[in-house]
Coordinates of C-alpha atoms in Angstrom, one line a residue:
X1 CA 0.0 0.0 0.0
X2 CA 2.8 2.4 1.0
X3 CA 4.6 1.7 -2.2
X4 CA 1.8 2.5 -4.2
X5 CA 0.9 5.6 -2.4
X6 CA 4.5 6.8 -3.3
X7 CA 4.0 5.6 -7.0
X8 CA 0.8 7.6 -7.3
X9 CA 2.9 10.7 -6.4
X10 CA 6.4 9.6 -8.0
X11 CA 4.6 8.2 -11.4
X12 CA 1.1 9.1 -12.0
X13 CA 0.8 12.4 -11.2
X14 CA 4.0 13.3 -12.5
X15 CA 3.3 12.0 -15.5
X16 CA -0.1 14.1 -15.2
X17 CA 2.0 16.8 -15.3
X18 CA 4.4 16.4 -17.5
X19 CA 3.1 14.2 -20.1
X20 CA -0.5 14.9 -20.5
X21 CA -0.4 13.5 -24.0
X22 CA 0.9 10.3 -22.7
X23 CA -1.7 7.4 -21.7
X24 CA -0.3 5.2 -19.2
X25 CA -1.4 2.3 -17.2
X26 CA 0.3 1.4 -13.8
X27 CA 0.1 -1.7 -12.0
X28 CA 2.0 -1.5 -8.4
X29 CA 6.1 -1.0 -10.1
X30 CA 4.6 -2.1 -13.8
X31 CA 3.8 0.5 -16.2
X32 CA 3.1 0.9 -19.5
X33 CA 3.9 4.5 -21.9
X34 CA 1.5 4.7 -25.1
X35 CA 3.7 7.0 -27.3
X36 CA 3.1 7.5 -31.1
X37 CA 7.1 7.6 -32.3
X38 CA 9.9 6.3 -31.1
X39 CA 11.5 9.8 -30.5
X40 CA 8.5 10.5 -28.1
X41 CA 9.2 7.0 -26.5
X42 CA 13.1 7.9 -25.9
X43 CA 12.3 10.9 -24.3
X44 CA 10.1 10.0 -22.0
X45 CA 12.2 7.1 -20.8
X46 CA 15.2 9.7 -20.3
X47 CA 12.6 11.8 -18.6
X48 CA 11.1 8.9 -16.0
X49 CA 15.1 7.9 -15.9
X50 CA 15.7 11.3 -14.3
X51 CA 12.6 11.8 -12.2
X52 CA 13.0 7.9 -11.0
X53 CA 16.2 8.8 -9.9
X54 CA 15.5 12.4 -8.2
X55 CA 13.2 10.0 -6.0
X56 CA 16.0 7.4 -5.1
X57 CA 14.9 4.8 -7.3
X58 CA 16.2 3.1 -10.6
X59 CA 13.9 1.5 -13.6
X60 CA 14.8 -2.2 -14.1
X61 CA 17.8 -2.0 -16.9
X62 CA 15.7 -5.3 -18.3
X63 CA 12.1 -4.4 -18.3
X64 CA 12.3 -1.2 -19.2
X65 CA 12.0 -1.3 -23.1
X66 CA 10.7 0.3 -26.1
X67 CA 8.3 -1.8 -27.9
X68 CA 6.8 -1.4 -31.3
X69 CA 3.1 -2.9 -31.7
X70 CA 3.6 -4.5 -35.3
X71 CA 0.1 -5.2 -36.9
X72 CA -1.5 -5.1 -40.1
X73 CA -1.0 -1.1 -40.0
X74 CA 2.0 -0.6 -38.2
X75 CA 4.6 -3.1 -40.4
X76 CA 8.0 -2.0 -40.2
X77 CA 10.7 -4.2 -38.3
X78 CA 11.8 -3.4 -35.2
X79 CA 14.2 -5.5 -32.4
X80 CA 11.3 -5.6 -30.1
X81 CA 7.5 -5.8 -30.8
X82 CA 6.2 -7.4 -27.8
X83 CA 5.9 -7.4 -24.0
X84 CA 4.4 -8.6 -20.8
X85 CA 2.1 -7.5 -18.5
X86 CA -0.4 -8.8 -15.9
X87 CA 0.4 -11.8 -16.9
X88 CA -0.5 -11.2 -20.7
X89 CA 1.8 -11.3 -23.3
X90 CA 0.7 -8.3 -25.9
X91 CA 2.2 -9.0 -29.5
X92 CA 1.3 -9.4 -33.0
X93 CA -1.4 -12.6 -33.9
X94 CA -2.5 -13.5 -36.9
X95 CA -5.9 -13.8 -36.9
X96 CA -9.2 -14.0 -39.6
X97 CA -11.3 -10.8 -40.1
X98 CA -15.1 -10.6 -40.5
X99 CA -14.3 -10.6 -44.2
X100 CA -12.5 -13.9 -44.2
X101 CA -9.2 -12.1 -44.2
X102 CA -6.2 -13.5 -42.1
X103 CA -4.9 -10.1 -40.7
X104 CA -2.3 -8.9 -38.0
X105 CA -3.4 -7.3 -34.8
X106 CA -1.5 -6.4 -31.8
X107 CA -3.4 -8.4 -29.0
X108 CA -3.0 -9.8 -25.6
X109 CA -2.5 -13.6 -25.0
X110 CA -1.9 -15.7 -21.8
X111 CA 2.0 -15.1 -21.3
X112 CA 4.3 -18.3 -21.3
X113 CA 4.9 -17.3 -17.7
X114 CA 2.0 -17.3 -16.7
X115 CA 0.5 -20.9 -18.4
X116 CA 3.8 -22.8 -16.7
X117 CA 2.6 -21.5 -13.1
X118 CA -1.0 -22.3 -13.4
X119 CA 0.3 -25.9 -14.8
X120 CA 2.8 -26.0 -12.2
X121 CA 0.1 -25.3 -9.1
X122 CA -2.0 -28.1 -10.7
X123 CA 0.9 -30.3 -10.8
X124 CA 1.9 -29.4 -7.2
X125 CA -2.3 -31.3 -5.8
X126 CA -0.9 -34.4 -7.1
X127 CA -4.1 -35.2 -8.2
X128 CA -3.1 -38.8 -8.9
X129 CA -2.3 -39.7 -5.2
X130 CA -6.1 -39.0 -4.6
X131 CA -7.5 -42.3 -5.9
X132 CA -9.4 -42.2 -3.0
X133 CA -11.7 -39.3 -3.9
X134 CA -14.4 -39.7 -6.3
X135 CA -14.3 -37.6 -9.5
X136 CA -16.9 -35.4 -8.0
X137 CA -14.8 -34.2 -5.3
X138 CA -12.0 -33.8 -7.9
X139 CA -14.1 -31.6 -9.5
X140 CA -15.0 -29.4 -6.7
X141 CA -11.1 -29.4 -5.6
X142 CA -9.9 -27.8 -9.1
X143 CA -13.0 -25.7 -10.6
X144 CA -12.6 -22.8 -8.2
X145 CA -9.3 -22.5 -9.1
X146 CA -9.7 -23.3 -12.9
X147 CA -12.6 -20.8 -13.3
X148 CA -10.9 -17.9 -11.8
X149 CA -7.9 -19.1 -14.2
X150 CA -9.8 -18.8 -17.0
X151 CA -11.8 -15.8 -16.7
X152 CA -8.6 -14.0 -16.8
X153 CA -7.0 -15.1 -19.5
X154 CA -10.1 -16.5 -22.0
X155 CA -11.1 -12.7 -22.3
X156 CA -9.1 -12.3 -25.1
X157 CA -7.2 -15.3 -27.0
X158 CA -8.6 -18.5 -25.6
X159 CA -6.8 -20.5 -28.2
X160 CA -3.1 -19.4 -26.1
X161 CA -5.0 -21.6 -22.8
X162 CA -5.9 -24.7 -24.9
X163 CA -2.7 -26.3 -24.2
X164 CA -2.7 -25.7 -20.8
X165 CA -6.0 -27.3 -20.8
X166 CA -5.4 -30.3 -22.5
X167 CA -2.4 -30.4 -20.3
X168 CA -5.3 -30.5 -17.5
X169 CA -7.4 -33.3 -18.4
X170 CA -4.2 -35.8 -18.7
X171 CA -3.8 -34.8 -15.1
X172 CA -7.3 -36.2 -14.7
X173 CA -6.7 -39.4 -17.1
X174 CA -4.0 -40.0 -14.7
X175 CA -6.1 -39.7 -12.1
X176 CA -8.3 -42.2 -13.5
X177 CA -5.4 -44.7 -14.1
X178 CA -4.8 -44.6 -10.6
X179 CA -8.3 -45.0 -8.8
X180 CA -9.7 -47.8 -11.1
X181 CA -7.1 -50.9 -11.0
X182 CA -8.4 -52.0 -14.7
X183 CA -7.2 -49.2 -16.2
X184 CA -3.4 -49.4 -15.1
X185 CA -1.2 -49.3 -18.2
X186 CA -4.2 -48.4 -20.3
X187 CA -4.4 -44.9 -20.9
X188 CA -6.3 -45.3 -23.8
X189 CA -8.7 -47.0 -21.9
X190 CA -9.0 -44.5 -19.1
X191 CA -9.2 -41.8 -21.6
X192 CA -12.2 -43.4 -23.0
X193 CA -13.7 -43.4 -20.0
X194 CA -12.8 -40.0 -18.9
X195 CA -14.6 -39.4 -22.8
X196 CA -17.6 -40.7 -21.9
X197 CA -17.9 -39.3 -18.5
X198 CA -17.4 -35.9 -20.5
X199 CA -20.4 -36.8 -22.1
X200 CA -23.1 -37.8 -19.8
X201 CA -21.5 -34.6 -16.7
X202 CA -20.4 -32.0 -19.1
X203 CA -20.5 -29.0 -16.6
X204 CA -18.6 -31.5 -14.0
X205 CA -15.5 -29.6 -15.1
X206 CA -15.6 -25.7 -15.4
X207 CA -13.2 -26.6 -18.6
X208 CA -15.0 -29.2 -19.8
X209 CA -18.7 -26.4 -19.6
X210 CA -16.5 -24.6 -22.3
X211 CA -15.5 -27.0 -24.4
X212 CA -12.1 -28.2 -23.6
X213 CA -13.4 -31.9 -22.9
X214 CA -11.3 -34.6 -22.7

């Protein structure tokens, strides 16, 4: 709370004052610029290097870059033409139009970073050593956590999450290997059965409700 207070007066307002052309958006010590050349974008990084430093602080000689949004309208080359953020990872994706067209936008998508924690976290419930739950209480162990997951980072690609997703449900078909003895050493098997289940409880799983089944 205290650093933030300080940030509001250090970064926001300053920037209030002396950049009133500039949009920004500030999360806690991440914040982005929106400049329209790269000239504007140098100077204000050699201005915020100067006022950072008149209040005893230092930007982070890593994160602190200039980034050029390549898309269909802005196409020239430049080193750097993405970022993260909030756990978003904003770059060029080729995507179809309402006309059919496969065009270029500069969007946000679930960062690489972010998809290896979630994975990670599930990993960590070792969901396989629970062979003696029953799906059910699976379910009600992981959807919390799943839909707060998704409503995040579906809002704007939910293509980038379908890996991590798939990645899900063999957590589960492992799961399934483990708690029924006939289908140890058949993952096929339990997969089919994890299939079927899909079908008869499709809302069991928050993922499963949107269409990631198994």
């Amino acid at each position: 709370m205290l650093a933030n207070l300080f940030m509001h007066y250090a970064f926001d307002k300053w920037m209030e004052r002396n950049s009133p052309n500039t949009p920004f958006e500030r999360y806690a010590d991440d914040a982005i610029d929106h400049c329209r050349t790269e000239e504007e974008a140098r100077m204000t990084l050699q201005k915020l290097q100067r006022r950072f430093n008149e209040c005893g602080l230092e930007l982070h000689p890593d994160k602190n870059k200039i980034v050029y949004c390549k898309d269909k309208d802005r196409n020239k080359e430049y080193p750097v033409t993405e970022f993260d953020f909030l756990g978003y990872t904003f770059k060029g994706i080729w995507i179809k139009d309402r006309l059919g067209r496969i065009q270029q936008n500069f969007l946000p998508m679930v960062s690489k970073k972010a998809a290896k924690a979630f994975r990670d976290k599930i990993r960590a419930m070792e969901l396989h050593k629970k062979s003696g739950s029953k799906i059910e209480m699976i379910a009600e162990q992981i959807n919390l956590i799943v839909r707060g997951w998704l409503n995040y980072f579906m809002s704007y690609c939910k293509s980038a999450v379908s890996y991590t997703m798939h990645c899900l449900n063999e957590r589960l078909c492992r799961w399934v290997r483990h708690k029924f003895k006939r289908f140890r050493g058949h993952k096929i098997k339990a997969q089919t059965w994890l299939q079927e289940l899909a079908k008869r409880e499709p809302n069991m799983f928050v993922h499963w409700a949107l269409g990631w089944k198994p």
